[in-house]
């Protein structure tokens, strides 16, 4: 078996290339640049411009990455050094890990399980634990306050986001992401259960600290929240982790509500995977657009949204799925 054939094996290609590490890294560079350009356009100011100016500064993010790589990280004396240095690595790794459970076609996946939806969602819930540890390890009151704010938010969005996703599992009688995507060949989940679709989309932006939910690291209130003491490439890891998590959740959302790779013009995994990636990219780009047009919520407002609006809507979405099943609308994978 040649090296190319080995790389094309799904258990290597998916975690390493697409939708894995390389695709996530490319999307990270593009979306940060796009986020800056959209904000600049909406707010009538200049965005990234001078690095490759003829193309609008499209490689500005690469220049920033090089700066992070060669910038000396500052480690305060009073921090818990082991936790301070290792936590960002675990945070980034756990944000990336659910990608190995994402299929890109009916027959092309790294790992397939009857519980792949639950496994992917469960892995995404581990990252906030390390955000809390970062705040504690930094030995800084602003970091600690930011991590506690993240803890408040976690309790308000984790349960509703699970229930919204499970409402589609109830409707499709499966927790297998492949079967859920295949069940949407005729009609997408967003049309069957729009309550769950709208609710989960808002919760995705809340769970990844996107505007208007950029609360744990609110600059005007607590400097940079849990990340106040971080610098250099270590800060680059913690900043990139939220974008990777947004990418992962957007892929899951696309499979649950937007038909996954449907309607793919070809069973080829690269074409079907491209369709899935495009849907996820649009969701991530929409999150970048929200950054430019919405003011930030207060912590109490966000928590209220989680418990008083999102949670009842997630329960209602399950009831809607049950009503559809009782009415004979059921699509098994």
Tab-separated table of C-alpha atoms in Angstrom:
chain	number	residue	atom	x	y	z
A	1	UNK	CA	0.000	0.000	0.000
A	2	UNK	CA	1.452	3.371	-1.043
A	3	UNK	CA	1.611	6.400	1.227
A	4	UNK	CA	-1.188	8.098	-0.749
A	5	UNK	CA	-3.442	5.031	-0.412
A	6	UNK	CA	-2.691	4.953	3.300
A	7	UNK	CA	-3.540	8.641	3.716
A	8	UNK	CA	-6.834	8.109	1.887
A	9	UNK	CA	-7.938	5.506	4.405
A	10	UNK	CA	-10.886	7.076	6.270
A	11	UNK	CA	-9.477	6.381	9.735
A	12	UNK	CA	-6.464	8.537	8.781
A	13	UNK	CA	-7.922	10.964	6.235
A	14	UNK	CA	-10.891	12.137	8.326
A	15	UNK	CA	-9.013	12.955	11.584
A	16	UNK	CA	-5.943	14.364	9.806
A	17	UNK	CA	-7.240	16.053	6.633
A	18	UNK	CA	-11.019	16.516	6.362
A	19	UNK	CA	-13.025	17.369	8.335
A	20	UNK	CA	-10.071	16.970	10.684
A	21	UNK	CA	-6.980	18.926	11.598
A	22	UNK	CA	-5.929	20.425	8.260
A	23	UNK	CA	-9.444	21.516	7.237
A	24	UNK	CA	-10.066	22.915	10.727
A	25	UNK	CA	-6.784	24.854	10.594
A	26	UNK	CA	-7.579	26.311	7.154
A	27	UNK	CA	-11.087	27.278	8.272
A	28	UNK	CA	-9.629	28.873	11.409
A	29	UNK	CA	-7.363	31.122	9.337
A	30	UNK	CA	-10.140	32.037	6.897
A	31	UNK	CA	-12.868	32.691	9.444
A	32	UNK	CA	-10.745	34.951	11.665
A	33	UNK	CA	-9.863	37.024	8.597
A	34	UNK	CA	-13.505	37.021	7.454
A	35	UNK	CA	-14.693	38.000	10.921
A	36	UNK	CA	-12.421	41.043	10.837
A	37	UNK	CA	-13.450	42.018	7.313
A	38	UNK	CA	-17.187	41.693	8.018
A	39	UNK	CA	-16.875	43.727	11.223
A	40	UNK	CA	-14.901	46.380	9.383
A	41	UNK	CA	-17.455	46.542	6.564
A	42	UNK	CA	-20.457	46.790	8.872
A	43	UNK	CA	-18.794	49.321	11.163
A	44	UNK	CA	-17.342	51.412	8.300
A	45	UNK	CA	-13.683	50.979	9.218
A	46	UNK	CA	-10.586	49.254	7.858
A	47	UNK	CA	-10.058	45.554	8.425
A	48	UNK	CA	-6.958	43.458	7.580
A	49	UNK	CA	-5.467	45.102	4.515
A	50	UNK	CA	-1.716	45.445	4.249
A	51	UNK	CA	-0.574	41.808	4.095
A	52	UNK	CA	-1.261	40.879	0.440
A	53	UNK	CA	-3.190	44.091	-0.126
A	54	UNK	CA	-4.405	43.236	-3.686
A	55	UNK	CA	-6.451	40.365	-2.188
A	56	UNK	CA	-7.746	42.304	0.784
A	57	UNK	CA	-5.152	41.146	3.293
A	58	UNK	CA	-6.322	37.547	3.014
A	59	UNK	CA	-3.143	36.122	4.568
A	60	UNK	CA	-3.133	38.556	7.497
A	61	UNK	CA	-4.129	35.687	9.788
A	62	UNK	CA	-1.054	33.722	8.712
A	63	UNK	CA	1.108	36.722	9.596
A	64	UNK	CA	-0.584	36.846	12.996
A	65	UNK	CA	0.059	33.132	13.480
A	66	UNK	CA	3.766	33.616	12.744
A	67	UNK	CA	3.832	36.450	15.275
A	68	UNK	CA	2.222	34.216	17.908
A	69	UNK	CA	4.719	31.436	17.188
A	70	UNK	CA	7.750	33.670	17.743
A	71	UNK	CA	6.327	35.778	20.554
A	72	UNK	CA	7.763	34.916	23.953
A	73	UNK	CA	5.051	33.510	26.226
A	74	UNK	CA	5.012	35.190	29.623
A	75	UNK	CA	4.418	32.842	32.558
A	76	UNK	CA	3.610	34.665	35.821
A	77	UNK	CA	5.481	33.472	38.918
A	78	UNK	CA	2.418	32.681	41.014
A	79	UNK	CA	0.608	30.410	38.559
A	80	UNK	CA	0.340	26.640	38.796
A	81	UNK	CA	2.759	26.032	35.922
A	82	UNK	CA	1.745	22.487	35.025
A	83	UNK	CA	-1.967	23.314	34.819
A	84	UNK	CA	-1.262	26.729	33.269
A	85	UNK	CA	0.741	25.263	30.366
A	86	UNK	CA	-1.043	21.961	29.772
A	87	UNK	CA	-4.651	23.162	29.998
A	88	UNK	CA	-4.619	25.124	26.693
A	89	UNK	CA	-3.265	22.044	24.914
A	90	UNK	CA	-6.042	19.852	26.331
A	91	UNK	CA	-8.605	22.554	25.590
A	92	UNK	CA	-7.612	22.706	21.921
A	93	UNK	CA	-7.331	18.926	21.637
A	94	UNK	CA	-10.778	18.317	23.101
A	95	UNK	CA	-12.290	20.953	20.827
A	96	UNK	CA	-10.844	19.055	17.853
A	97	UNK	CA	-11.477	15.470	19.045
A	98	UNK	CA	-15.208	15.199	18.089
A	99	UNK	CA	-14.232	15.609	14.421
A	100	UNK	CA	-13.221	11.937	14.306
A	101	UNK	CA	-16.899	11.027	14.771
A	102	UNK	CA	-18.136	13.140	11.838
A	103	UNK	CA	-18.951	11.164	8.658
A	104	UNK	CA	-18.584	12.857	5.268
A	105	UNK	CA	-20.586	10.364	3.199
A	106	UNK	CA	-22.777	7.298	3.806
A	107	UNK	CA	-19.758	5.002	3.449
A	108	UNK	CA	-16.798	7.216	4.405
A	109	UNK	CA	-16.149	7.746	8.098
A	110	UNK	CA	-13.319	7.181	10.566
A	111	UNK	CA	-15.451	5.614	13.273
A	112	UNK	CA	-19.101	4.690	13.126
A	113	UNK	CA	-21.222	3.979	16.162
A	114	UNK	CA	-24.899	3.659	16.945
A	115	UNK	CA	-24.237	6.423	19.515
A	116	UNK	CA	-22.051	8.715	17.385
A	117	UNK	CA	-24.283	11.755	17.989
A	118	UNK	CA	-24.082	11.317	21.761
A	119	UNK	CA	-20.335	10.674	21.662
A	120	UNK	CA	-19.643	13.798	19.583
A	121	UNK	CA	-21.813	15.995	21.822
A	122	UNK	CA	-20.329	14.501	24.992
A	123	UNK	CA	-16.800	15.281	23.812
A	124	UNK	CA	-17.755	18.915	23.170
A	125	UNK	CA	-18.935	19.267	26.780
A	126	UNK	CA	-15.490	18.488	28.237
A	127	UNK	CA	-13.786	21.661	26.973
A	128	UNK	CA	-15.448	24.088	29.466
A	129	UNK	CA	-13.935	22.066	32.325
A	130	UNK	CA	-10.487	23.114	31.173
A	131	UNK	CA	-11.612	26.721	30.874
A	132	UNK	CA	-12.469	26.598	34.579
A	133	UNK	CA	-9.081	25.055	35.358
A	134	UNK	CA	-7.347	27.814	33.372
A	135	UNK	CA	-8.999	30.485	35.489
A	136	UNK	CA	-7.961	28.747	38.693
A	137	UNK	CA	-4.386	27.992	37.542
A	138	UNK	CA	-3.744	31.602	36.477
A	139	UNK	CA	-3.986	32.873	40.080
A	140	UNK	CA	-5.611	36.045	38.801
A	141	UNK	CA	-8.934	37.430	39.981
A	142	UNK	CA	-9.983	38.464	36.483
A	143	UNK	CA	-9.211	34.982	35.145
A	144	UNK	CA	-11.113	33.382	38.002
A	145	UNK	CA	-14.150	35.620	37.462
A	146	UNK	CA	-14.118	34.846	33.742
A	147	UNK	CA	-13.948	31.099	34.354
A	148	UNK	CA	-16.812	31.277	36.881
A	149	UNK	CA	-18.886	33.164	34.311
A	150	UNK	CA	-18.133	30.350	31.864
A	151	UNK	CA	-19.350	27.877	34.480
A	152	UNK	CA	-22.642	29.746	34.822
A	153	UNK	CA	-23.104	29.705	31.067
A	154	UNK	CA	-22.247	26.011	30.753
A	155	UNK	CA	-25.053	25.050	33.113
A	156	UNK	CA	-27.532	27.122	31.112
A	157	UNK	CA	-26.720	25.884	27.595
A	158	UNK	CA	-25.496	22.280	27.859
A	159	UNK	CA	-28.857	20.705	28.756
A	160	UNK	CA	-30.899	22.613	26.125
A	161	UNK	CA	-28.360	21.909	23.367
A	162	UNK	CA	-28.468	18.177	24.147
A	163	UNK	CA	-32.260	18.126	24.227
A	164	UNK	CA	-32.508	20.010	20.919
A	165	UNK	CA	-30.177	17.503	19.274
A	166	UNK	CA	-31.947	14.526	20.829
A	167	UNK	CA	-35.285	15.763	19.513
A	168	UNK	CA	-33.968	14.935	16.029
A	169	UNK	CA	-32.699	11.559	17.215
A	170	UNK	CA	-36.236	10.855	18.436
A	171	UNK	CA	-37.658	11.905	15.079
A	172	UNK	CA	-35.238	9.773	13.064
A	173	UNK	CA	-35.201	6.891	15.560
A	174	UNK	CA	-31.396	6.863	15.566
A	175	UNK	CA	-28.329	8.293	17.272
A	176	UNK	CA	-26.131	7.369	14.304
A	177	UNK	CA	-25.043	10.480	12.394
A	178	UNK	CA	-24.893	8.550	9.117
A	179	UNK	CA	-28.473	7.318	9.473
A	180	UNK	CA	-29.681	10.767	10.515
A	181	UNK	CA	-28.147	12.369	7.421
A	182	UNK	CA	-29.448	9.636	5.113
A	183	UNK	CA	-32.958	10.031	6.544
A	184	UNK	CA	-33.028	13.604	5.197
A	185	UNK	CA	-32.838	12.757	1.500
A	186	UNK	CA	-36.438	13.931	0.990
A	187	UNK	CA	-36.812	16.708	3.559
A	188	UNK	CA	-34.301	18.360	5.873
A	189	UNK	CA	-34.700	18.402	9.625
A	190	UNK	CA	-34.899	22.186	9.777
A	191	UNK	CA	-38.303	21.993	8.044
A	192	UNK	CA	-39.580	19.165	10.234
A	193	UNK	CA	-38.587	20.702	13.562
A	194	UNK	CA	-37.809	24.418	13.129
A	195	UNK	CA	-38.062	24.980	16.893
A	196	UNK	CA	-35.123	22.657	17.565
A	197	UNK	CA	-33.185	24.109	14.613
A	198	UNK	CA	-33.509	27.741	15.728
A	199	UNK	CA	-32.915	26.885	19.379
A	200	UNK	CA	-29.782	24.835	18.767
A	201	UNK	CA	-28.293	27.428	16.419
A	202	UNK	CA	-28.493	30.113	19.119
A	203	UNK	CA	-27.089	27.682	21.690
A	204	UNK	CA	-24.137	26.873	19.421
A	205	UNK	CA	-23.148	30.539	19.340
A	206	UNK	CA	-23.647	30.761	23.091
A	207	UNK	CA	-21.492	27.706	23.786
A	208	UNK	CA	-18.625	29.036	21.651
A	209	UNK	CA	-18.672	32.546	23.176
A	210	UNK	CA	-19.620	34.273	19.937
A	211	UNK	CA	-21.320	37.653	19.930
A	212	UNK	CA	-23.617	38.498	21.516
A	213	UNK	CA	-22.510	35.802	23.986
A	214	UNK	CA	-18.829	36.711	24.306
A	215	UNK	CA	-19.264	36.914	28.065
A	216	UNK	CA	-16.448	34.940	29.769
A	217	UNK	CA	-13.786	37.126	28.106
A	218	UNK	CA	-15.642	40.461	27.995
A	219	UNK	CA	-12.832	42.989	27.523
A	220	UNK	CA	-14.606	45.987	29.023
A	221	UNK	CA	-15.470	44.079	32.205
A	222	UNK	CA	-12.810	41.452	32.998
A	223	UNK	CA	-9.939	42.098	30.546
A	224	UNK	CA	-9.784	38.716	28.748
A	225	UNK	CA	-11.497	36.483	31.262
A	226	UNK	CA	-9.887	33.041	31.762
A	227	UNK	CA	-7.233	33.968	29.180
A	228	UNK	CA	-5.971	37.178	30.843
A	229	UNK	CA	-2.536	35.770	31.748
A	230	UNK	CA	-1.938	33.940	28.475
A	231	UNK	CA	0.280	35.179	25.652
A	232	UNK	CA	2.100	33.942	22.565
A	233	UNK	CA	1.191	30.634	20.999
A	234	UNK	CA	-0.448	29.497	24.251
A	235	UNK	CA	-3.011	32.269	23.833
A	236	UNK	CA	-3.332	31.285	20.178
A	237	UNK	CA	-4.388	27.792	21.258
A	238	UNK	CA	-7.079	28.976	23.655
A	239	UNK	CA	-8.378	31.507	21.136
A	240	UNK	CA	-8.463	28.925	18.352
A	241	UNK	CA	-10.245	26.335	20.504
A	242	UNK	CA	-13.549	28.254	20.445
A	243	UNK	CA	-13.417	28.522	16.639
A	244	UNK	CA	-12.700	24.800	16.313
A	245	UNK	CA	-15.605	24.018	18.633
A	246	UNK	CA	-17.848	26.260	16.528
A	247	UNK	CA	-16.716	24.359	13.422
A	248	UNK	CA	-17.450	20.996	15.066
A	249	UNK	CA	-20.893	22.025	16.283
A	250	UNK	CA	-21.680	23.525	12.866
A	251	UNK	CA	-20.871	20.169	11.238
A	252	UNK	CA	-23.130	18.365	13.720
A	253	UNK	CA	-25.862	20.943	13.148
A	254	UNK	CA	-25.548	20.520	9.377
A	255	UNK	CA	-26.019	16.761	9.727
A	256	UNK	CA	-28.959	17.099	12.110
A	257	UNK	CA	-30.907	19.865	10.387
A	258	UNK	CA	-29.456	20.646	6.953
A	259	UNK	CA	-29.359	17.191	5.425
A	260	UNK	CA	-25.646	16.578	5.928
A	261	UNK	CA	-24.169	15.825	2.507
A	262	UNK	CA	-27.615	15.912	0.825
A	263	UNK	CA	-28.300	16.829	-1.903
A	264	UNK	CA	-24.877	15.650	-3.051
A	265	UNK	CA	-24.592	15.238	-6.837
A	266	UNK	CA	-22.218	12.287	-6.379
A	267	UNK	CA	-21.563	9.506	-3.858
A	268	UNK	CA	-17.882	10.433	-3.998
A	269	UNK	CA	-16.830	11.289	-0.402
A	270	UNK	CA	-14.857	14.336	-1.507
A	271	UNK	CA	-17.896	15.875	-3.208
A	272	UNK	CA	-20.336	14.958	-0.440
A	273	UNK	CA	-17.813	16.132	2.133
A	274	UNK	CA	-17.492	19.412	0.264
A	275	UNK	CA	-21.269	19.912	0.470
A	276	UNK	CA	-21.181	19.260	4.217
A	277	UNK	CA	-18.209	21.598	4.682
A	278	UNK	CA	-19.935	24.383	2.740
A	279	UNK	CA	-23.003	24.212	5.000
A	280	UNK	CA	-20.830	24.296	8.126
A	281	UNK	CA	-18.793	27.197	6.730
A	282	UNK	CA	-21.953	29.243	6.132
A	283	UNK	CA	-22.989	28.699	9.765
A	284	UNK	CA	-19.549	29.730	11.023
A	285	UNK	CA	-19.550	32.793	8.745
A	286	UNK	CA	-22.999	33.757	10.023
A	287	UNK	CA	-21.569	33.665	13.540
A	288	UNK	CA	-18.829	36.020	12.344
A	289	UNK	CA	-21.493	38.365	10.983
A	290	UNK	CA	-23.290	38.436	14.349
A	291	UNK	CA	-20.085	39.732	15.924
A	292	UNK	CA	-20.423	42.940	13.956
A	293	UNK	CA	-24.099	43.717	14.486
A	294	UNK	CA	-25.096	42.686	18.020
A	295	UNK	CA	-24.072	44.146	21.389
A	296	UNK	CA	-22.957	41.788	24.131
A	297	UNK	CA	-25.458	40.381	26.609
A	298	UNK	CA	-24.874	40.609	30.341
A	299	UNK	CA	-24.193	37.344	32.154
A	300	UNK	CA	-27.622	37.359	33.823
A	301	UNK	CA	-29.339	37.956	30.482
A	302	UNK	CA	-27.511	35.048	28.848
A	303	UNK	CA	-28.271	32.688	31.722
A	304	UNK	CA	-31.933	33.715	31.594
A	305	UNK	CA	-31.985	32.975	27.871
A	306	UNK	CA	-30.592	29.511	28.601
A	307	UNK	CA	-33.027	28.556	31.365
A	308	UNK	CA	-36.154	30.584	30.630
A	309	UNK	CA	-36.188	30.446	26.823
A	310	UNK	CA	-33.808	27.804	25.435
A	311	UNK	CA	-34.657	25.060	27.923
A	312	UNK	CA	-38.474	25.274	27.467
A	313	UNK	CA	-37.986	25.452	23.691
A	314	UNK	CA	-35.795	22.340	23.755
A	315	UNK	CA	-38.482	20.456	25.679
A	316	UNK	CA	-41.073	21.761	23.222
A	317	UNK	CA	-38.934	20.535	20.317
A	318	UNK	CA	-38.992	17.005	21.749
A	319	UNK	CA	-42.763	17.209	22.106
A	320	UNK	CA	-43.018	18.374	18.490
A	321	UNK	CA	-40.963	15.389	17.343
A	322	UNK	CA	-43.234	13.068	19.320
A	323	UNK	CA	-46.317	14.680	17.768
A	324	UNK	CA	-44.831	14.210	14.283
A	325	UNK	CA	-44.121	10.553	15.029
A	326	UNK	CA	-47.655	10.009	16.322
A	327	UNK	CA	-48.941	11.700	13.178
A	328	UNK	CA	-47.062	9.227	11.025
A	329	UNK	CA	-44.168	11.482	10.005
A	330	UNK	CA	-41.144	9.347	10.729
A	331	UNK	CA	-37.961	8.865	8.774
A	332	UNK	CA	-35.803	6.030	9.926
A	333	UNK	CA	-32.265	5.793	8.652
